[in-house]
């Protein structure tokens, strides 16, 4: 592990805790965790930053998933099937990533995110009434297959190709396709994220690009933040998740806009 000052270490641990909280509520914790690692470890190769990021994130995501599954009406089998399809999609996306310019993708994703934000703002009822978790109308088999193929495969492909905001896109897509409330969609997204993170981490570990000592310390804080976020989302409900979702979406748009401007 490279030499890290105590101040930098404290900042990284606090960033890990905050990222865990954000990711557990609505996804998008990587928007905070990855830049923190890049800024805190400027001389560390990018591959090691990405590998360490995954090693930290998977711990918090797993903790949040367990917390949600215990108290939210999650269909674990469906979530795992979507996760496995997302894993295959992310590997395919990663294969094509070298031939795609992020300068082309950023404006497209910003437009999509702004459209999503407008939709959520104009439809206050979006994600507030559960229908596909056993408390409302039954989701058809066709919708379940659509979720597995399009949500899992499509968003997984995007994750491997570009990445930012994957967790947020998962929450929105699961809410729309499976008629989940936002809390249950967040819970389902966590299980999907565990699957995709596990595949990515296995590859980084095989390549030897994980700073395990640093990751272990940051993972403790990430887990604490994630479990706190999951409990808060369960306690406060979909309206709270909706508010955090809008903040994360606008933050992602701002980050992508800044990256596009400075590219």
mmCIF file of C-alpha atoms in Angstrom:
data_model
loop_
_atom_site.group_PDB
_atom_site.id
_atom_site.type_symbol
_atom_site.label_atom_id
_atom_site.label_comp_id
_atom_site.label_asym_id
_atom_site.label_seq_id
_atom_site.Cartn_x
_atom_site.Cartn_y
_atom_site.Cartn_z
ATOM 1 C CA UNK A 1 0.000 0.000 0.000
ATOM 2 C CA UNK A 2 1.359 3.470 -0.847
ATOM 3 C CA UNK A 3 2.206 5.926 1.920
ATOM 4 C CA UNK A 4 -0.914 7.888 2.873
ATOM 5 C CA UNK A 5 -1.066 10.783 5.322
ATOM 6 C CA UNK A 6 -3.428 10.531 8.286
ATOM 7 C CA UNK A 7 -5.489 13.460 6.962
ATOM 8 C CA UNK A 8 -5.947 11.782 3.579
ATOM 9 C CA UNK A 9 -6.856 8.506 5.248
ATOM 10 C CA UNK A 10 -9.527 10.193 7.395
ATOM 11 C CA UNK A 11 -11.002 11.986 4.375
ATOM 12 C CA UNK A 12 -11.106 8.743 2.375
ATOM 13 C CA UNK A 13 -12.857 6.920 5.215
ATOM 14 C CA UNK A 14 -15.445 9.695 5.600
ATOM 15 C CA UNK A 15 -16.003 9.688 1.834
ATOM 16 C CA UNK A 16 -16.496 5.918 1.976
ATOM 17 C CA UNK A 17 -19.130 6.309 4.697
ATOM 18 C CA UNK A 18 -20.995 9.017 2.783
ATOM 19 C CA UNK A 19 -20.793 7.013 -0.451
ATOM 20 C CA UNK A 20 -22.195 3.964 1.319
ATOM 21 C CA UNK A 21 -25.142 6.003 2.608
ATOM 22 C CA UNK A 22 -25.928 7.475 -0.823
ATOM 23 C CA UNK A 23 -25.551 4.147 -2.590
ATOM 24 C CA UNK A 24 -27.832 2.348 -0.138
ATOM 25 C CA UNK A 25 -30.617 4.899 -0.488
ATOM 26 C CA UNK A 26 -30.718 5.364 -4.235
ATOM 27 C CA UNK A 27 -27.446 4.324 -5.884
ATOM 28 C CA UNK A 28 -24.688 6.558 -7.198
ATOM 29 C CA UNK A 29 -22.236 6.256 -4.316
ATOM 30 C CA UNK A 30 -19.424 5.852 -6.825
ATOM 31 C CA UNK A 31 -19.902 9.509 -7.794
ATOM 32 C CA UNK A 32 -18.295 10.350 -4.452
ATOM 33 C CA UNK A 33 -16.058 7.371 -3.700
ATOM 34 C CA UNK A 34 -14.172 7.130 -6.997
ATOM 35 C CA UNK A 35 -13.259 10.854 -7.238
ATOM 36 C CA UNK A 36 -12.160 10.771 -3.579
ATOM 37 C CA UNK A 37 -9.768 7.922 -4.325
ATOM 38 C CA UNK A 38 -8.482 9.633 -7.454
ATOM 39 C CA UNK A 39 -7.817 12.877 -5.571
ATOM 40 C CA UNK A 40 -6.430 11.198 -2.459
ATOM 41 C CA UNK A 41 -4.110 8.860 -4.347
ATOM 42 C CA UNK A 42 -2.955 10.915 -7.344
ATOM 43 C CA UNK A 43 0.125 8.792 -8.056
ATOM 44 C CA UNK A 44 -1.605 5.397 -7.876
ATOM 45 C CA UNK A 45 -2.384 3.753 -11.263
ATOM 46 C CA UNK A 46 -6.010 4.008 -12.381
ATOM 47 C CA UNK A 47 -6.454 0.221 -12.400
ATOM 48 C CA UNK A 48 -5.606 0.068 -8.687
ATOM 49 C CA UNK A 49 -8.038 2.920 -7.964
ATOM 50 C CA UNK A 50 -10.840 1.078 -9.776
ATOM 51 C CA UNK A 51 -10.030 -2.227 -8.113
ATOM 52 C CA UNK A 52 -9.897 -0.673 -4.640
ATOM 53 C CA UNK A 53 -13.158 1.167 -5.322
ATOM 54 C CA UNK A 54 -14.909 -2.133 -6.116
ATOM 55 C CA UNK A 55 -13.448 -3.862 -3.056
ATOM 56 C CA UNK A 56 -14.838 -1.093 -0.832
ATOM 57 C CA UNK A 57 -18.190 -0.772 -2.586
ATOM 58 C CA UNK A 58 -19.091 -4.453 -2.583
ATOM 59 C CA UNK A 59 -18.943 -4.593 1.224
ATOM 60 C CA UNK A 60 -21.345 -1.698 1.697
ATOM 61 C CA UNK A 61 -23.622 -2.896 -1.087
ATOM 62 C CA UNK A 62 -23.788 -6.378 0.433
ATOM 63 C CA UNK A 63 -24.581 -4.969 3.881
ATOM 64 C CA UNK A 64 -27.333 -2.762 2.465
ATOM 65 C CA UNK A 65 -28.748 -5.701 0.487
ATOM 66 C CA UNK A 66 -28.961 -7.862 3.615
ATOM 67 C CA UNK A 67 -30.623 -5.032 5.556
ATOM 68 C CA UNK A 68 -33.186 -4.500 2.807
ATOM 69 C CA UNK A 69 -33.947 -8.200 2.287
ATOM 70 C CA UNK A 70 -34.766 -8.599 5.967
ATOM 71 C CA UNK A 71 -37.381 -5.841 5.972
ATOM 72 C CA UNK A 72 -38.442 -5.051 2.401
ATOM 73 C CA UNK A 73 -40.585 -7.342 0.182
ATOM 74 C CA UNK A 74 -37.786 -8.208 -2.251
ATOM 75 C CA UNK A 75 -38.049 -11.065 -4.743
ATOM 76 C CA UNK A 76 -34.500 -12.309 -4.302
ATOM 77 C CA UNK A 77 -34.688 -14.886 -7.109
ATOM 78 C CA UNK A 78 -35.712 -12.278 -9.676
ATOM 79 C CA UNK A 79 -33.084 -9.864 -8.393
ATOM 80 C CA UNK A 80 -30.329 -12.487 -8.725
ATOM 81 C CA UNK A 81 -31.422 -13.358 -12.282
ATOM 82 C CA UNK A 82 -31.317 -9.676 -13.220
ATOM 83 C CA UNK A 83 -27.920 -9.449 -11.526
ATOM 84 C CA UNK A 84 -26.476 -12.358 -13.493
ATOM 85 C CA UNK A 85 -27.734 -10.832 -16.749
ATOM 86 C CA UNK A 86 -26.238 -7.482 -15.684
ATOM 87 C CA UNK A 87 -22.929 -9.232 -15.043
ATOM 88 C CA UNK A 88 -22.951 -10.652 -18.586
ATOM 89 C CA UNK A 89 -23.979 -7.261 -19.961
ATOM 90 C CA UNK A 90 -21.213 -5.425 -18.121
ATOM 91 C CA UNK A 91 -18.590 -7.822 -19.446
ATOM 92 C CA UNK A 92 -19.888 -7.245 -22.991
ATOM 93 C CA UNK A 93 -19.910 -3.482 -22.466
ATOM 94 C CA UNK A 94 -16.358 -3.562 -21.170
ATOM 95 C CA UNK A 95 -15.318 -5.450 -24.300
ATOM 96 C CA UNK A 96 -16.622 -2.635 -26.534
ATOM 97 C CA UNK A 97 -15.546 0.209 -24.244
ATOM 98 C CA UNK A 98 -12.191 0.754 -25.964
ATOM 99 C CA UNK A 99 -13.909 1.702 -29.215
ATOM 100 C CA UNK A 100 -16.370 4.206 -27.737
ATOM 101 C CA UNK A 101 -15.533 7.811 -26.873
ATOM 102 C CA UNK A 102 -16.918 9.021 -23.558
ATOM 103 C CA UNK A 103 -17.133 12.479 -25.165
ATOM 104 C CA UNK A 104 -19.928 11.112 -27.351
ATOM 105 C CA UNK A 105 -21.742 9.338 -24.518
ATOM 106 C CA UNK A 106 -21.751 12.148 -21.952
ATOM 107 C CA UNK A 107 -24.195 14.485 -23.758
ATOM 108 C CA UNK A 108 -26.564 11.588 -24.440
ATOM 109 C CA UNK A 109 -26.571 10.479 -20.820
ATOM 110 C CA UNK A 110 -27.079 14.065 -19.612
ATOM 111 C CA UNK A 111 -30.161 14.441 -21.810
ATOM 112 C CA UNK A 112 -31.527 11.117 -20.554
ATOM 113 C CA UNK A 113 -30.942 12.108 -16.926
ATOM 114 C CA UNK A 114 -32.606 15.487 -17.356
ATOM 115 C CA UNK A 115 -35.595 13.751 -18.933
ATOM 116 C CA UNK A 116 -35.688 11.360 -15.973
ATOM 117 C CA UNK A 117 -35.559 14.255 -13.490
ATOM 118 C CA UNK A 118 -38.404 16.031 -15.311
ATOM 119 C CA UNK A 119 -40.473 12.831 -15.281
ATOM 120 C CA UNK A 120 -39.956 12.265 -11.556
ATOM 121 C CA UNK A 121 -40.783 15.915 -10.792
ATOM 122 C CA UNK A 122 -43.929 15.897 -12.939
ATOM 123 C CA UNK A 123 -45.097 12.512 -11.647
ATOM 124 C CA UNK A 124 -45.086 12.794 -7.838
ATOM 125 C CA UNK A 125 -46.741 9.376 -7.575
ATOM 126 C CA UNK A 126 -43.898 7.623 -9.400
ATOM 127 C CA UNK A 127 -42.498 4.909 -7.166
ATOM 128 C CA UNK A 128 -44.804 5.625 -4.221
ATOM 129 C CA UNK A 129 -47.249 2.732 -4.650
ATOM 130 C CA UNK A 130 -45.953 -0.820 -4.732
ATOM 131 C CA UNK A 131 -47.519 -3.182 -7.218
ATOM 132 C CA UNK A 132 -45.018 -5.868 -8.010
ATOM 133 C CA UNK A 133 -43.855 -7.000 -4.605
ATOM 134 C CA UNK A 134 -46.858 -9.003 -3.569
ATOM 135 C CA UNK A 135 -48.814 -6.111 -2.056
ATOM 136 C CA UNK A 136 -50.492 -4.967 -5.277
ATOM 137 C CA UNK A 137 -51.287 -6.199 -8.758
ATOM 138 C CA UNK A 138 -49.200 -9.095 -10.006
ATOM 139 C CA UNK A 139 -46.372 -8.401 -12.417
ATOM 140 C CA UNK A 140 -46.665 -10.483 -15.567
ATOM 141 C CA UNK A 141 -44.048 -12.983 -16.685
ATOM 142 C CA UNK A 142 -43.382 -10.784 -19.724
ATOM 143 C CA UNK A 143 -42.460 -7.851 -17.487
ATOM 144 C CA UNK A 144 -40.178 -10.054 -15.431
ATOM 145 C CA UNK A 145 -38.398 -11.268 -18.581
ATOM 146 C CA UNK A 146 -38.161 -7.657 -19.778
ATOM 147 C CA UNK A 147 -36.563 -6.678 -16.481
ATOM 148 C CA UNK A 148 -34.027 -9.495 -16.722
ATOM 149 C CA UNK A 149 -33.094 -8.875 -20.360
ATOM 150 C CA UNK A 150 -33.416 -5.111 -20.761
ATOM 151 C CA UNK A 151 -32.787 -3.828 -17.246
ATOM 152 C CA UNK A 152 -30.122 -6.415 -16.421
ATOM 153 C CA UNK A 153 -28.513 -6.732 -19.824
ATOM 154 C CA UNK A 154 -28.994 -3.135 -20.966
ATOM 155 C CA UNK A 155 -27.911 -1.332 -17.819
ATOM 156 C CA UNK A 156 -25.201 -3.918 -17.236
ATOM 157 C CA UNK A 157 -23.885 -3.158 -20.742
ATOM 158 C CA UNK A 158 -23.932 0.562 -19.924
ATOM 159 C CA UNK A 159 -22.067 -0.118 -16.664
ATOM 160 C CA UNK A 160 -19.274 -1.887 -18.509
ATOM 161 C CA UNK A 161 -19.225 0.662 -21.336
ATOM 162 C CA UNK A 162 -19.365 3.919 -19.346
ATOM 163 C CA UNK A 163 -20.602 3.463 -15.775
ATOM 164 C CA UNK A 164 -21.635 6.664 -13.947
ATOM 165 C CA UNK A 165 -25.097 6.501 -12.394
ATOM 166 C CA UNK A 166 -25.651 2.783 -12.931
ATOM 167 C CA UNK A 167 -27.275 2.289 -9.526
ATOM 168 C CA UNK A 168 -29.611 5.220 -10.105
ATOM 169 C CA UNK A 169 -30.622 3.911 -13.522
ATOM 170 C CA UNK A 170 -31.306 0.515 -11.964
ATOM 171 C CA UNK A 171 -33.644 2.008 -9.364
ATOM 172 C CA UNK A 172 -35.567 3.980 -11.986
ATOM 173 C CA UNK A 173 -35.825 1.088 -14.436
ATOM 174 C CA UNK A 174 -36.909 -1.438 -11.805
ATOM 175 C CA UNK A 175 -39.554 0.981 -10.556
ATOM 176 C CA UNK A 176 -40.934 1.479 -14.072
ATOM 177 C CA UNK A 177 -40.771 -2.100 -15.347
ATOM 178 C CA UNK A 178 -41.677 -4.126 -12.262
ATOM 179 C CA UNK A 179 -44.015 -1.540 -10.659
ATOM 180 C CA UNK A 180 -41.896 -1.464 -7.515
ATOM 181 C CA UNK A 181 -41.990 1.336 -4.990
ATOM 182 C CA UNK A 182 -38.715 3.210 -4.742
ATOM 183 C CA UNK A 183 -37.669 1.527 -1.489
ATOM 184 C CA UNK A 184 -38.157 -1.981 -2.916
ATOM 185 C CA UNK A 185 -36.471 -0.913 -6.167
ATOM 186 C CA UNK A 186 -33.455 0.310 -4.176
ATOM 187 C CA UNK A 187 -33.363 -3.013 -2.336
ATOM 188 C CA UNK A 188 -33.522 -4.995 -5.582
ATOM 189 C CA UNK A 189 -30.854 -2.792 -7.160
ATOM 190 C CA UNK A 190 -28.503 -3.571 -4.281
ATOM 191 C CA UNK A 191 -28.720 -7.316 -5.007
ATOM 192 C CA UNK A 192 -28.055 -6.660 -8.702
ATOM 193 C CA UNK A 193 -25.095 -4.456 -7.757
ATOM 194 C CA UNK A 194 -23.638 -7.193 -5.555
ATOM 195 C CA UNK A 195 -23.596 -9.515 -8.579
ATOM 196 C CA UNK A 196 -21.929 -7.001 -10.904
ATOM 197 C CA UNK A 197 -19.464 -5.818 -8.261
ATOM 198 C CA UNK A 198 -18.458 -9.415 -7.501
ATOM 199 C CA UNK A 199 -17.624 -10.085 -11.138
ATOM 200 C CA UNK A 200 -15.621 -6.875 -11.487
ATOM 201 C CA UNK A 201 -13.787 -7.418 -8.193
ATOM 202 C CA UNK A 202 -12.858 -10.968 -9.175
ATOM 203 C CA UNK A 203 -11.243 -9.628 -12.347
ATOM 204 C CA UNK A 204 -9.375 -6.849 -10.505
ATOM 205 C CA UNK A 205 -8.203 -9.310 -7.830
ATOM 206 C CA UNK A 206 -6.971 -11.723 -10.503
ATOM 207 C CA UNK A 207 -5.003 -8.863 -12.083
ATOM 208 C CA UNK A 208 -3.578 -7.873 -8.685
ATOM 209 C CA UNK A 209 -4.902 -4.319 -8.844
ATOM 210 C CA UNK A 210 -6.566 -4.011 -5.421
ATOM 211 C CA UNK A 211 -5.032 -2.149 -2.456
ATOM 212 C CA UNK A 212 -6.446 -4.616 0.065
ATOM 213 C CA UNK A 213 -5.289 -2.933 3.292
ATOM 214 C CA UNK A 214 -6.741 0.434 2.353
ATOM 215 C CA UNK A 215 -9.879 -1.200 0.970
ATOM 216 C CA UNK A 216 -10.442 -3.139 4.200
ATOM 217 C CA UNK A 217 -10.297 0.016 6.314
ATOM 218 C CA UNK A 218 -12.519 2.051 4.002
ATOM 219 C CA UNK A 219 -14.950 -0.862 3.678
ATOM 220 C CA UNK A 220 -15.728 -0.688 7.405
ATOM 221 C CA UNK A 221 -16.886 2.919 7.012
ATOM 222 C CA UNK A 222 -18.666 2.164 3.739
ATOM 223 C CA UNK A 223 -20.577 -0.660 5.425
ATOM 224 C CA UNK A 224 -21.591 1.569 8.331
ATOM 225 C CA UNK A 225 -22.830 4.269 5.955
ATOM 226 C CA UNK A 226 -24.665 1.766 3.769
ATOM 227 C CA UNK A 227 -26.513 0.114 6.635
ATOM 228 C CA UNK A 228 -27.477 3.517 8.046
ATOM 229 C CA UNK A 229 -28.752 4.588 4.627
ATOM 230 C CA UNK A 230 -30.764 1.399 4.132
ATOM 231 C CA UNK A 231 -32.382 1.720 7.558
ATOM 232 C CA UNK A 232 -33.225 5.366 6.920
ATOM 233 C CA UNK A 233 -34.765 4.567 3.533
ATOM 234 C CA UNK A 234 -36.881 1.804 5.084
ATOM 235 C CA UNK A 235 -37.983 4.088 7.907
ATOM 236 C CA UNK A 236 -38.731 7.223 5.875
ATOM 237 C CA UNK A 237 -40.203 5.521 2.794
ATOM 238 C CA UNK A 238 -40.472 6.321 -0.905
ATOM 239 C CA UNK A 239 -40.913 10.097 -0.595
ATOM 240 C CA UNK A 240 -37.525 10.344 1.108
ATOM 241 C CA UNK A 241 -35.893 8.113 -1.520
ATOM 242 C CA UNK A 242 -37.503 10.220 -4.260
ATOM 243 C CA UNK A 243 -35.916 13.379 -2.833
ATOM 244 C CA UNK A 244 -32.472 11.803 -2.603
ATOM 245 C CA UNK A 245 -32.931 10.405 -6.122
ATOM 246 C CA UNK A 246 -33.464 13.892 -7.562
ATOM 247 C CA UNK A 247 -30.396 15.238 -5.751
ATOM 248 C CA UNK A 248 -28.247 12.383 -7.097
ATOM 249 C CA UNK A 249 -29.598 12.776 -10.650
ATOM 250 C CA UNK A 250 -28.852 16.523 -10.739
ATOM 251 C CA UNK A 251 -25.416 15.888 -9.180
ATOM 252 C CA UNK A 252 -24.658 13.332 -11.864
ATOM 253 C CA UNK A 253 -25.755 15.749 -14.604
ATOM 254 C CA UNK A 254 -23.488 18.427 -13.090
ATOM 255 C CA UNK A 255 -20.533 16.047 -12.935
ATOM 256 C CA UNK A 256 -20.994 14.844 -16.514
ATOM 257 C CA UNK A 257 -21.408 18.443 -17.679
ATOM 258 C CA UNK A 258 -18.185 19.432 -15.921
ATOM 259 C CA UNK A 259 -16.339 16.452 -17.426
ATOM 260 C CA UNK A 260 -17.655 17.370 -20.896
ATOM 261 C CA UNK A 261 -16.667 21.036 -20.452
ATOM 262 C CA UNK A 262 -13.125 20.232 -19.315
ATOM 263 C CA UNK A 263 -12.548 17.350 -21.759
#
